[in-house]
PDB file of C-alpha atoms in Angstrom:
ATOM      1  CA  UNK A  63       0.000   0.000   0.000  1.00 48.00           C
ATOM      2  CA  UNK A  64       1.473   3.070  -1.158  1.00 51.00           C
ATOM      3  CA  UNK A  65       1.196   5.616   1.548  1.00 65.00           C
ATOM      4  CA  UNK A  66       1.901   9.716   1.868  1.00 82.00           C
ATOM      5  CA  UNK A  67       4.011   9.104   4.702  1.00 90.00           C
ATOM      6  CA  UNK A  68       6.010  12.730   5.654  1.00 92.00           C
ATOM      7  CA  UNK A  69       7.550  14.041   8.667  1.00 95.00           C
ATOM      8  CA  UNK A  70      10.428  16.518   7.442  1.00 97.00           C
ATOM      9  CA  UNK A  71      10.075  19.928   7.531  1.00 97.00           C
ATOM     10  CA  UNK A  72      10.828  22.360   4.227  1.00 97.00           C
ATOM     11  CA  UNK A  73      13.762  24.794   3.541  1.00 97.00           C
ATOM     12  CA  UNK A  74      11.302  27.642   4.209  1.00 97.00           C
ATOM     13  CA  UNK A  75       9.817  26.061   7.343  1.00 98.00           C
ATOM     14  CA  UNK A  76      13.303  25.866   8.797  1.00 98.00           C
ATOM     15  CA  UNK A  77      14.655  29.400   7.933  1.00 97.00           C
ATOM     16  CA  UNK A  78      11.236  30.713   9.667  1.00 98.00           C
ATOM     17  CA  UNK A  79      12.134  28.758  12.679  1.00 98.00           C
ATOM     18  CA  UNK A  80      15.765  30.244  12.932  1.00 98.00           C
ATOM     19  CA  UNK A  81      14.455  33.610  12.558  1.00 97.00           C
ATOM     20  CA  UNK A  82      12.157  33.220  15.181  1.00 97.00           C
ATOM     21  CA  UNK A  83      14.937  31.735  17.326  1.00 97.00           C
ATOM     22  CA  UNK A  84      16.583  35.106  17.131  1.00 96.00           C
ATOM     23  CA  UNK A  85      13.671  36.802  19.276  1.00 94.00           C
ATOM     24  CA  UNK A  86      13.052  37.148  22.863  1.00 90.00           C
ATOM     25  CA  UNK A  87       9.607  34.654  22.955  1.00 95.00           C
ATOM     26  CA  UNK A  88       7.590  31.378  23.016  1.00 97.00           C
ATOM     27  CA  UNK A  89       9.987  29.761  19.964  1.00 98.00           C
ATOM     28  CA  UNK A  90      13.094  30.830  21.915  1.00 97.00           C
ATOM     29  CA  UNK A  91      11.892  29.500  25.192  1.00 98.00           C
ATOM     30  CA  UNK A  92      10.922  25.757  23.945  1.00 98.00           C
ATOM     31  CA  UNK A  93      14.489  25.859  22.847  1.00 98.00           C
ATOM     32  CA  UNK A  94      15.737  27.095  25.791  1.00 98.00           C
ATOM     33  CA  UNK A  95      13.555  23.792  27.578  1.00 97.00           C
ATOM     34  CA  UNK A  96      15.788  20.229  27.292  1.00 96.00           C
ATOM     35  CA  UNK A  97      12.468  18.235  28.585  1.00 96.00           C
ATOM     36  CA  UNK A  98      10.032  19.474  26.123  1.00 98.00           C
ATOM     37  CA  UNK A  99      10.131  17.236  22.837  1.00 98.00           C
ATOM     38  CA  UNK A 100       9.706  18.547  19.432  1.00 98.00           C
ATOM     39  CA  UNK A 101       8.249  16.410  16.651  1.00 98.00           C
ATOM     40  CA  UNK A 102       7.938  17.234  13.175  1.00 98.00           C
ATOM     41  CA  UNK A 103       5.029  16.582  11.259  1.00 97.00           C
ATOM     42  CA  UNK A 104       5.861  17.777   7.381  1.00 96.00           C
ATOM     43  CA  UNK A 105       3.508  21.167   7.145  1.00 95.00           C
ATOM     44  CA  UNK A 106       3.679  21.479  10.697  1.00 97.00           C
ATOM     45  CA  UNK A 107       5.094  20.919  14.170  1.00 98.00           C
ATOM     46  CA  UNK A 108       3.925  20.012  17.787  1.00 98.00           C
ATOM     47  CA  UNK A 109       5.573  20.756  21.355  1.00 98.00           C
ATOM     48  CA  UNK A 110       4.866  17.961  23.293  1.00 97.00           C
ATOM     49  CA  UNK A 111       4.527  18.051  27.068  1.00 97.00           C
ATOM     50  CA  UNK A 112       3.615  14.695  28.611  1.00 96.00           C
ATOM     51  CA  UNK A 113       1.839  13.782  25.854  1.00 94.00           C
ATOM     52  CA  UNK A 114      -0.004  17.134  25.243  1.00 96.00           C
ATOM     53  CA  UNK A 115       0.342  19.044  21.974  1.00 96.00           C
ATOM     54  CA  UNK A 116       1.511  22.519  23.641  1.00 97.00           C
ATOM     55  CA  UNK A 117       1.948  24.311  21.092  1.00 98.00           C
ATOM     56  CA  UNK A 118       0.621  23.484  17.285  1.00 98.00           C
ATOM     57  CA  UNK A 119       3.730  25.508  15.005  1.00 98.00           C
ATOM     58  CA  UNK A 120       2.993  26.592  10.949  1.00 98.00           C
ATOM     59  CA  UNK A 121       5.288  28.446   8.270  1.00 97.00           C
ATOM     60  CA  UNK A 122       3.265  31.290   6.405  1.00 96.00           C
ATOM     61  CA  UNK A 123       5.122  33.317   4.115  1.00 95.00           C
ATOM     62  CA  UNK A 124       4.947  36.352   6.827  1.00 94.00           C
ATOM     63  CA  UNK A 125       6.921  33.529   9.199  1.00 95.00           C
ATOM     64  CA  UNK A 126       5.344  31.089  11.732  1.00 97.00           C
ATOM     65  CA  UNK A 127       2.625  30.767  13.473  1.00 97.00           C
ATOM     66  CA  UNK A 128       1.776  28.841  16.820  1.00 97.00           C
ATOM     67  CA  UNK A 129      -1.546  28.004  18.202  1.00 97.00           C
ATOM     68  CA  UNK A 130      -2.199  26.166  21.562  1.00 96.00           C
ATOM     69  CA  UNK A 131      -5.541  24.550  23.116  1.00 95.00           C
ATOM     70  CA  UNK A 132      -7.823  26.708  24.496  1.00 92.00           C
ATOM     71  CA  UNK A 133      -7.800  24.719  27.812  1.00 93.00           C
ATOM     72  CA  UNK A 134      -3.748  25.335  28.784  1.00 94.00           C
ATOM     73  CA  UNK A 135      -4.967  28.759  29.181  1.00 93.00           C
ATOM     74  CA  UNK A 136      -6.850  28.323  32.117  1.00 89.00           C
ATOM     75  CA  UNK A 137      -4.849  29.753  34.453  1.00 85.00           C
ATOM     76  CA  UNK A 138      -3.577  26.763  36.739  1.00 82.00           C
ATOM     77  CA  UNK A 139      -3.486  28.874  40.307  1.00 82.00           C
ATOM     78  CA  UNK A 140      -7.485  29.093  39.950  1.00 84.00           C
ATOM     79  CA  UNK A 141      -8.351  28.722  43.697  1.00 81.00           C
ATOM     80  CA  UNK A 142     -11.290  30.508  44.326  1.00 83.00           C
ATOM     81  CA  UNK A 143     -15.116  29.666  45.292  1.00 89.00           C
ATOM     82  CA  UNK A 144     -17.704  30.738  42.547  1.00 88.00           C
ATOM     83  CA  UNK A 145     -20.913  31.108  44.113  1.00 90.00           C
ATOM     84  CA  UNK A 146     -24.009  29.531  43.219  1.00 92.00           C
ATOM     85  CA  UNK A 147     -27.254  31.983  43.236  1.00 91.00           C
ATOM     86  CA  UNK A 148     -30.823  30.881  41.696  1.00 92.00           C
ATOM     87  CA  UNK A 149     -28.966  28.013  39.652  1.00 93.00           C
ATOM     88  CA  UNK A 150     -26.718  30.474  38.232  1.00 92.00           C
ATOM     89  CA  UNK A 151     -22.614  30.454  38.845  1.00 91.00           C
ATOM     90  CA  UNK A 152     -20.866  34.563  39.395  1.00 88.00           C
ATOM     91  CA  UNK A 153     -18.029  33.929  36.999  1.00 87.00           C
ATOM     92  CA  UNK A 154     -17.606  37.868  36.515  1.00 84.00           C
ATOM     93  CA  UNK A 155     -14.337  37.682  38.285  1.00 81.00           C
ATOM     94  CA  UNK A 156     -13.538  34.002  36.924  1.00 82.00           C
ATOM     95  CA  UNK A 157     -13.675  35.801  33.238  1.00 78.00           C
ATOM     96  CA  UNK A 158     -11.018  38.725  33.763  1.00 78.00           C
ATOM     97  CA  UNK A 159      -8.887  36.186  35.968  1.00 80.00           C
ATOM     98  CA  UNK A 160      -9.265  32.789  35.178  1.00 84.00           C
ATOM     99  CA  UNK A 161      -7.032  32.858  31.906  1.00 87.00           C
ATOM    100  CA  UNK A 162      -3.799  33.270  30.899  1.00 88.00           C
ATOM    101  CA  UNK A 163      -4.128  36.504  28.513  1.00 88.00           C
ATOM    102  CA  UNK A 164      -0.546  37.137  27.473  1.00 91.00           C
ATOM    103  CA  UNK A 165       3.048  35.362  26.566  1.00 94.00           C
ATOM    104  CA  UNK A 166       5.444  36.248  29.479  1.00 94.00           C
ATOM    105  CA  UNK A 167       8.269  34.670  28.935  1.00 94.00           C
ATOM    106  CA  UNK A 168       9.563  31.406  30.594  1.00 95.00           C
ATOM    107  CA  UNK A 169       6.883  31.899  33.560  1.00 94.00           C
ATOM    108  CA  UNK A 170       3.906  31.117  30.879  1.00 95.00           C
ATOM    109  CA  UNK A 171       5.503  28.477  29.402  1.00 96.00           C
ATOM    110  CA  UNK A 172       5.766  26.816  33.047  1.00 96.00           C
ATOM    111  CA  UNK A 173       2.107  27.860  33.838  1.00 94.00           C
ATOM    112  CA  UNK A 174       1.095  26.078  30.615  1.00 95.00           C
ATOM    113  CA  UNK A 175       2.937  23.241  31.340  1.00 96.00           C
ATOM    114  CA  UNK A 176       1.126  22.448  34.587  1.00 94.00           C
ATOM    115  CA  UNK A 177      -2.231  23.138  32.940  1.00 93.00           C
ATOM    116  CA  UNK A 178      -1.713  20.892  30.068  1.00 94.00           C
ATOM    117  CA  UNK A 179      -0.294  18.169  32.731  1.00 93.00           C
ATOM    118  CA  UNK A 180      -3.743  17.942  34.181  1.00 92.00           C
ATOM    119  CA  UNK A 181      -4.936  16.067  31.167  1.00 93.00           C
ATOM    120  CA  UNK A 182      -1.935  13.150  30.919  1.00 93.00           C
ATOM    121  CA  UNK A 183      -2.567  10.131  32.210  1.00 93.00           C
ATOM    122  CA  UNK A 184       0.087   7.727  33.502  1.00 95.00           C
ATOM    123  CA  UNK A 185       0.674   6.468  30.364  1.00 96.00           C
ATOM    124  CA  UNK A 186       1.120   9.588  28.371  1.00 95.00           C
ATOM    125  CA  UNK A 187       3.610  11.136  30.775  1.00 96.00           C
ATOM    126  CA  UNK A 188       5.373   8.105  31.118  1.00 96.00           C
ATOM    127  CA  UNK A 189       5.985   8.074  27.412  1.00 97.00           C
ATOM    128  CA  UNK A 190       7.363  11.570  27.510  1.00 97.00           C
ATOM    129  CA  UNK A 191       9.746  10.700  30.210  1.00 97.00           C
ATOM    130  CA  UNK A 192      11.303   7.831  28.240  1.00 97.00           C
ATOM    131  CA  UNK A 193      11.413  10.390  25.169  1.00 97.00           C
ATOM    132  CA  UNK A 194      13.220  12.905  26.852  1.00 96.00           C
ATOM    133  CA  UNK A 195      15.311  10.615  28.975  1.00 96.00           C
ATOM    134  CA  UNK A 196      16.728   9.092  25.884  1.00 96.00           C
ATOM    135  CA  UNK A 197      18.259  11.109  22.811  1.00 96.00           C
ATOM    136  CA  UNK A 198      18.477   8.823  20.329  1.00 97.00           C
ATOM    137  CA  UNK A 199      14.332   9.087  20.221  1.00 98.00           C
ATOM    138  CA  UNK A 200      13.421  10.991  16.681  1.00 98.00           C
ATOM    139  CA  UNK A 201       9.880  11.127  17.335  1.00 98.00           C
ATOM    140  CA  UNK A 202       6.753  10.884  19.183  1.00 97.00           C
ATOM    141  CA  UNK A 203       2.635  10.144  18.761  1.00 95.00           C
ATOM    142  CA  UNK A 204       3.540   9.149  15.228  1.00 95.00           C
ATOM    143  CA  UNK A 205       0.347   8.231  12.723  1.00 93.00           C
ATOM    144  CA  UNK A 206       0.820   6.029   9.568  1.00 91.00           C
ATOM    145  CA  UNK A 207      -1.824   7.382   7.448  1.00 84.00           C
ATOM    146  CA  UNK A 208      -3.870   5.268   5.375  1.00 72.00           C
ATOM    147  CA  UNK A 209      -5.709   1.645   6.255  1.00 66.00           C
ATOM    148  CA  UNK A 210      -3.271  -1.354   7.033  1.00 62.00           C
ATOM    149  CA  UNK A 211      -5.104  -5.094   6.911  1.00 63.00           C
ATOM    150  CA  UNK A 212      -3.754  -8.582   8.364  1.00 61.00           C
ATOM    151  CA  UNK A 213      -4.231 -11.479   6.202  1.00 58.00           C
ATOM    152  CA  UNK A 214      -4.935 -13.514   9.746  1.00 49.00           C
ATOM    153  CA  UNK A 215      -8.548 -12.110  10.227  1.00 49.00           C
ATOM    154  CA  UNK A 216      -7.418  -9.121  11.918  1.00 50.00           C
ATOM    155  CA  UNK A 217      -8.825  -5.546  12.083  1.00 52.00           C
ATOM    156  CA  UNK A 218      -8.399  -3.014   9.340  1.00 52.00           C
ATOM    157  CA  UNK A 219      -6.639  -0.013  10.977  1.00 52.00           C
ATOM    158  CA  UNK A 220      -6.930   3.587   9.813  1.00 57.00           C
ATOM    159  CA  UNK A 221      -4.153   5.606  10.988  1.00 68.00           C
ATOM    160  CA  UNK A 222      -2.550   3.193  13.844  1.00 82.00           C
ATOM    161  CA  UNK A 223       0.169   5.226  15.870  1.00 90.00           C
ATOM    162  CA  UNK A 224       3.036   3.921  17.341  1.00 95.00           C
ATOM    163  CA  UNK A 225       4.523   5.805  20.578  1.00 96.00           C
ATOM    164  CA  UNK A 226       8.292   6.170  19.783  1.00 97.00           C
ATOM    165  CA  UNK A 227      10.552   6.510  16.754  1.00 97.00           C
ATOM    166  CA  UNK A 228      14.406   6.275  18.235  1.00 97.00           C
ATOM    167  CA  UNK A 229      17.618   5.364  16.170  1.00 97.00           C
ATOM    168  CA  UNK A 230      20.494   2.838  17.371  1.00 96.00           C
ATOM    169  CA  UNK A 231      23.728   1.491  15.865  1.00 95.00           C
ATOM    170  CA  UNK A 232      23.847  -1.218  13.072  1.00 93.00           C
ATOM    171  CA  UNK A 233      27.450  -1.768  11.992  1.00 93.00           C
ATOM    172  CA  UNK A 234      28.614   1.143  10.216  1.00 95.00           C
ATOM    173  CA  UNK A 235      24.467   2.311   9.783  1.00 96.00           C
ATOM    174  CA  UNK A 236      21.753   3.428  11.921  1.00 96.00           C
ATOM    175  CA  UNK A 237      18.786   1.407  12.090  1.00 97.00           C
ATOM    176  CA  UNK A 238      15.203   3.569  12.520  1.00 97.00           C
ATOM    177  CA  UNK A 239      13.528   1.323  15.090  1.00 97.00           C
ATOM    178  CA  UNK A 240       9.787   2.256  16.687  1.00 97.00           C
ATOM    179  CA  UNK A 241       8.518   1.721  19.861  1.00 97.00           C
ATOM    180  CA  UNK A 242       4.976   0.810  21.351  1.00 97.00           C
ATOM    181  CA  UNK A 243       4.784   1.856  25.324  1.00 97.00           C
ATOM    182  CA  UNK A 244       1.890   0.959  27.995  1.00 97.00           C
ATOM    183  CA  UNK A 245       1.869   1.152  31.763  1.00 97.00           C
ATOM    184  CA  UNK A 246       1.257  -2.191  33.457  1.00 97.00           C
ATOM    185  CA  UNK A 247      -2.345  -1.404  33.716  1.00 96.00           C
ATOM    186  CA  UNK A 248      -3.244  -1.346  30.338  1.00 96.00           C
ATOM    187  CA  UNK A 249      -5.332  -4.400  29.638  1.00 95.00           C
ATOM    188  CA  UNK A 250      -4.427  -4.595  25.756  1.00 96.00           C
ATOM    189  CA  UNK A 251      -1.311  -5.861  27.508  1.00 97.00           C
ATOM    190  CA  UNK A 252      -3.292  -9.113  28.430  1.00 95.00           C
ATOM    191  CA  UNK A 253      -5.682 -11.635  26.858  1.00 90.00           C
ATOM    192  CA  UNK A 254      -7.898 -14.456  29.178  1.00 85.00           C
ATOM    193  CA  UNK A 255      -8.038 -16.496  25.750  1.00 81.00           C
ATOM    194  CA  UNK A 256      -5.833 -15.572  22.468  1.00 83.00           C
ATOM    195  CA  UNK A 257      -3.119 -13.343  21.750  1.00 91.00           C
ATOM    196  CA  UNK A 258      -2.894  -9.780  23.524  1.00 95.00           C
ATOM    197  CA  UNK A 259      -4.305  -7.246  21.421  1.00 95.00           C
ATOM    198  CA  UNK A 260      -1.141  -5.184  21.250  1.00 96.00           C
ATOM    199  CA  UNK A 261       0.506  -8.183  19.804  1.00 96.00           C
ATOM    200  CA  UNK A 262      -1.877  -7.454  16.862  1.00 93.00           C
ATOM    201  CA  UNK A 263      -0.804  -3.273  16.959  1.00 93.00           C
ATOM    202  CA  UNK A 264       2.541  -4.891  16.414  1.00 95.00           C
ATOM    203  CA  UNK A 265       1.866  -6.807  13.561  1.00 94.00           C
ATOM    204  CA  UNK A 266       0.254  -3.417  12.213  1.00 93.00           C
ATOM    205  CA  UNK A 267       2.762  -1.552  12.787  1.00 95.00           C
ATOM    206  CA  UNK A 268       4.904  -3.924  11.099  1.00 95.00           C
ATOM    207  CA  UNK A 269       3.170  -4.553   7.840  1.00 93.00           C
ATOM    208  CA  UNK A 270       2.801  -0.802   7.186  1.00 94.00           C
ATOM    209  CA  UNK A 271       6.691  -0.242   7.611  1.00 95.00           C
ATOM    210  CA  UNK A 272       7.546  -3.315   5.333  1.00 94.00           C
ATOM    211  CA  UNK A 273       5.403  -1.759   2.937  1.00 93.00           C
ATOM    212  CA  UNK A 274       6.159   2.040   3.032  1.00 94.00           C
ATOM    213  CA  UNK A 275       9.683   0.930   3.795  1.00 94.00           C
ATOM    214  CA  UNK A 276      11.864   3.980   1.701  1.00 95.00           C
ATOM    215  CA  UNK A 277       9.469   6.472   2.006  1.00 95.00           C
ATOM    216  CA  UNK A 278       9.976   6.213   5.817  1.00 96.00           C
ATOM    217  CA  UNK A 279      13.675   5.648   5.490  1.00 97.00           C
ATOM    218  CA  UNK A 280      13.861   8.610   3.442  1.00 97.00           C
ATOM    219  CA  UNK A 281      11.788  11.237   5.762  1.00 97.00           C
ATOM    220  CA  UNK A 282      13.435  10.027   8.807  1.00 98.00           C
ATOM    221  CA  UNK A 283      16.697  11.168   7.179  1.00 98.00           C
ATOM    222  CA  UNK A 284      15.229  14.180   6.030  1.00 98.00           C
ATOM    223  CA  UNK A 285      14.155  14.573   9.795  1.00 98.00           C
ATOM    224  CA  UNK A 286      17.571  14.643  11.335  1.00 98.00           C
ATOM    225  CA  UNK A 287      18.859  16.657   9.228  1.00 98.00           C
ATOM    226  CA  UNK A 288      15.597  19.206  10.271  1.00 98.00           C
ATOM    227  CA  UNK A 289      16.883  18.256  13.982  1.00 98.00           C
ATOM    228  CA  UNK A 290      20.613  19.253  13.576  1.00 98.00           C
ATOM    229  CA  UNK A 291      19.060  22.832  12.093  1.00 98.00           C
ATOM    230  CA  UNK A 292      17.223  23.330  15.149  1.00 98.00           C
ATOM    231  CA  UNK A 293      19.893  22.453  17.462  1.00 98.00           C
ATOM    232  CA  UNK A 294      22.062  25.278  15.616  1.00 97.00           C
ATOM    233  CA  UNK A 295      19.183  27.493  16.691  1.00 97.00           C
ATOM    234  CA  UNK A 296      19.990  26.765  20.135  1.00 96.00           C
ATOM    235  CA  UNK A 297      17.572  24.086  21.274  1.00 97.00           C
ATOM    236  CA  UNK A 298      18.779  22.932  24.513  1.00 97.00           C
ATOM    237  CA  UNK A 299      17.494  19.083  24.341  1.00 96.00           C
ATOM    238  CA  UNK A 300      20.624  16.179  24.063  1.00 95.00           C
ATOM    239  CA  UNK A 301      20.261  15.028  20.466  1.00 95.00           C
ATOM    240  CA  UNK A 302      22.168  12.097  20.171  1.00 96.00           C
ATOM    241  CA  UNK A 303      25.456  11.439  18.276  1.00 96.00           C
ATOM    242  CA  UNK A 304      23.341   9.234  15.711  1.00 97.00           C
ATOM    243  CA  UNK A 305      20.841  11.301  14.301  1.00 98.00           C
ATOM    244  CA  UNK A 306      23.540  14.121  14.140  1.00 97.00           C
ATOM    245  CA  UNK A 307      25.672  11.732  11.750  1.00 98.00           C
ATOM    246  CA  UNK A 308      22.367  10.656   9.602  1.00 98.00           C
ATOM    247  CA  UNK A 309      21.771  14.256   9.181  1.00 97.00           C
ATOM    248  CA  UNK A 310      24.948  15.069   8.281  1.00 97.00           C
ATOM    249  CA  UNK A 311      25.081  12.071   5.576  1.00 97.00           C
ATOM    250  CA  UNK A 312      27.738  10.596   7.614  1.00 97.00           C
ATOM    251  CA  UNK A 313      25.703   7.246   8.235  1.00 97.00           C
ATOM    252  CA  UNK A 314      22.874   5.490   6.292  1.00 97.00           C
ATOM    253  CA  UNK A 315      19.642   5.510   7.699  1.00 98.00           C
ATOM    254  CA  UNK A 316      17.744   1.841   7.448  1.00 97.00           C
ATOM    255  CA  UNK A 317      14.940  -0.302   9.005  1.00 97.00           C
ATOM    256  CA  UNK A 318      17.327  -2.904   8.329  1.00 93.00           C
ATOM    257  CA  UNK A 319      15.969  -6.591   6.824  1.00 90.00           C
ATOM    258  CA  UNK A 320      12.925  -7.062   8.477  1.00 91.00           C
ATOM    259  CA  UNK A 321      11.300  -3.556  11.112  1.00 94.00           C
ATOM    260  CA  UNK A 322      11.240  -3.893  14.160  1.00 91.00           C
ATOM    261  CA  UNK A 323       8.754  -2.484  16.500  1.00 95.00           C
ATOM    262  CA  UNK A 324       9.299  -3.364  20.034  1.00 96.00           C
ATOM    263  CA  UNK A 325       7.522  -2.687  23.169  1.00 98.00           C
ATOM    264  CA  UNK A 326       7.963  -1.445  26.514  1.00 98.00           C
ATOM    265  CA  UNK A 327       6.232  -2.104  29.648  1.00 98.00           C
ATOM    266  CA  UNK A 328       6.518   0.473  32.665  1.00 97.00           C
ATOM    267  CA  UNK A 329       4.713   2.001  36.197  1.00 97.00           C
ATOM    268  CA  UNK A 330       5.061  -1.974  37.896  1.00 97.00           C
ATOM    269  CA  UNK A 331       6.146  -3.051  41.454  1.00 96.00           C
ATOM    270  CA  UNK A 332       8.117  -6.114  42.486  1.00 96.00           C
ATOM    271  CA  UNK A 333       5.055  -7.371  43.592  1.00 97.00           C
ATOM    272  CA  UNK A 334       3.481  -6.934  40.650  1.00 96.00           C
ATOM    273  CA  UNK A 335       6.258  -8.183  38.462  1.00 96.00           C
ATOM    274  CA  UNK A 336       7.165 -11.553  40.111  1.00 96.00           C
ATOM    275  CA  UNK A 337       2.941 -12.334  40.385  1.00 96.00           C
ATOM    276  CA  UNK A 338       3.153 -15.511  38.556  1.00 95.00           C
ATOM    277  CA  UNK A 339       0.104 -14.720  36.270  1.00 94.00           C
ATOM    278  CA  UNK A 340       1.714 -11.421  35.016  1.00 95.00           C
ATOM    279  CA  UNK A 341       5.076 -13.405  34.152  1.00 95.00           C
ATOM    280  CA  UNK A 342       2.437 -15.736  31.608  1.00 95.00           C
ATOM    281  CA  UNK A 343       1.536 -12.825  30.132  1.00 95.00           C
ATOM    282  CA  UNK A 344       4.733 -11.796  29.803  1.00 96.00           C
ATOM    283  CA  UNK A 345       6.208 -14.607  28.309  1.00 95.00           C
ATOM    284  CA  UNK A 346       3.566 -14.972  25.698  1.00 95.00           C
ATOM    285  CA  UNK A 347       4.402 -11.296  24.775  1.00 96.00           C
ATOM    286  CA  UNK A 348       7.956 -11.729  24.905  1.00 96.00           C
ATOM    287  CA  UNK A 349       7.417 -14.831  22.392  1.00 95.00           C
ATOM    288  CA  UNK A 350       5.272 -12.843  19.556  1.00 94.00           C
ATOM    289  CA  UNK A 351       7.418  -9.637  19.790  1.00 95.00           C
ATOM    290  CA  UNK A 352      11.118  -8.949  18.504  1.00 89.00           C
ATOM    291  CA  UNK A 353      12.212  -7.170  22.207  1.00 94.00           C
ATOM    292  CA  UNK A 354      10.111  -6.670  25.078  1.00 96.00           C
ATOM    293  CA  UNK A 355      11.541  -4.006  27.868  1.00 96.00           C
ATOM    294  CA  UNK A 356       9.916  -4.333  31.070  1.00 97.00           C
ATOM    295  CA  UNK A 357      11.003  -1.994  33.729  1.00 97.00           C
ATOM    296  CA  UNK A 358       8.797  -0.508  36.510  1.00 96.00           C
ATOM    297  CA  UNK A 359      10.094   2.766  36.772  1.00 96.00           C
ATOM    298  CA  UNK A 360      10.396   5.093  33.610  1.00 95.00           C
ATOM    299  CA  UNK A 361      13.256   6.985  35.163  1.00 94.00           C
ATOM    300  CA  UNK A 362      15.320   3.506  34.127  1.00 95.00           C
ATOM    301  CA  UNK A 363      14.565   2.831  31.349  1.00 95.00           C
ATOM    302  CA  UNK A 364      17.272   3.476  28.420  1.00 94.00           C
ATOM    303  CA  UNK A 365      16.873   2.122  24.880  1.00 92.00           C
ATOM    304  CA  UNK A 366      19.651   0.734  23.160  1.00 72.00           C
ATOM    305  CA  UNK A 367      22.171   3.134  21.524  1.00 49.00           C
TER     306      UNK A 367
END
């Protein structure tokens, strides 16, 4: 299946984005933030925090422009009771007070932070933690367009998304390698009868990078070199010695013989981990999927280099 698979950004896009660099503002302050994670999306970017698209970035020919969700503007330090008259709440105050009006510098970017962190679950902000814990990750939330279909009776899929995109030595090459995540209490981790379902995501995931195979090869290339501009612009965030050699053409950029998607399993006890019906499940995953990395706390875990 022939898909329209793009994540690099345009010459234009990235001269914008220097420029902007240059001024005192929201662009120069992501930069300025090593755990915020930037992920390229073609005709646009996102800022992720925990999972949450901060900020939404566009080239126009007038330079870029950045739009966030309405609902990190609600000013996180709300405290205050609103009184309830006649079925009727007194939000005059709430209305002049209760958003954040203006860019401030570094002090908005934090206050947006913690109001977009309200809306991450466990898994989400785990996810982010492993992304900015390890630099050899290239991307995040990443959606193969199109419909993908298993010959074994599974599922069509439109648009499945894989977690993580990271890069890691093979020989004298660096092999693109993607990543599923889920906290221990995800039940598609599990199956009473069958395989787990995410055993199935893998096989999707799988299947659409066998079949888009240089398209995605070639963007991800394209995408480091996009990363190495915007870590001459000053971005403070460890980009790892690999992607700065595939986007400087000094190493070849493959999925190698056969993808590999691989998955990770975090936010578990010892307890939990040595329960002897958790290590069936995790044999049976560890049997139907190329790696398995199972570590409880996200702070740990480190994906090969």
């Amino acid at each position: 299946m022939a898909s329209n698979f793009g994540r690099a950004l345009d010459c234009a896009f990235i001269t914008n984005l220097a420029a902007e660099a240059k001024k005192e503002g929201w662009w120069a302050d992501v930069l300025a933030d090593p755990k915020l994670l930037i992920a390229l999306r073609g005709d646009y970017l996102n800022v992720y925090w925990q999972g949450q698209s901060l900020f939404c970035v566009k080239s126009t020919p007038s330079g870029v422009k950045a739009t966030t969700h309405e609902k990190y503007l609600m000013d996180p330090k709300l405290a205050s009771q609103v009184s309830l008259t006649k079925g009727v709440f007194d939000i005059a105050s709430l209305r002049k007070k209760g958003f954040i009006e203006r860019y401030q510098g570094k002090k908005t970017l934090a206050e947006m932070k913690t109001a977009a962190g309200l809306f991450s679950g466990p898994e989400k902000t785990g996810c982010h933690e492993i992304a900015a814990r390890n630099s050899m990750v290239i991307d995040v939330e990443i959606t193969f367009p199109g419909k993908v279909s298993l010959e074994d009776g599974g599922d069509d899929r439109r648009g499945p998304r894989v977690d993580l995109a990271s890069f890691e030595t093979d020989g004298d090459e660096a092999r693109l390698v993607f990543w599923e995540a889920k906290h221990f209490s995800n039940g598609e981790l599990r199956s009473a009868g069958g395989p787990a379902p995410v055993l199935h995501q893998v096989k999707i995931y799988e299947k659409y990078l066998s079949e888009n195979r240089e398209r995605i090869e070639g963007s991800y290339r394209e995408v480091a070199e996009n990363l190495v501009s915007i870590k001459k612009m000053g971005w403070e965030r460890e980009l790892s010695p690999l992607i700065n050699d595939v986007g400087t053409g000094k190493r070849r950029l493959t999925l190698g013989a056969e993808p590999k998607v691989r998955l990770i399993i975090f936010g578990f006890d010892i307890a939990q981990r040595d329960h002897d019906g958790w290590k069936g499940h995790l044999k049976l995953l560890k049997e139907g999927i190329n790696r398995v990395l199972a570590v409880g706390e996200v702070k740990k875990i480190r994906l090969s280099a």
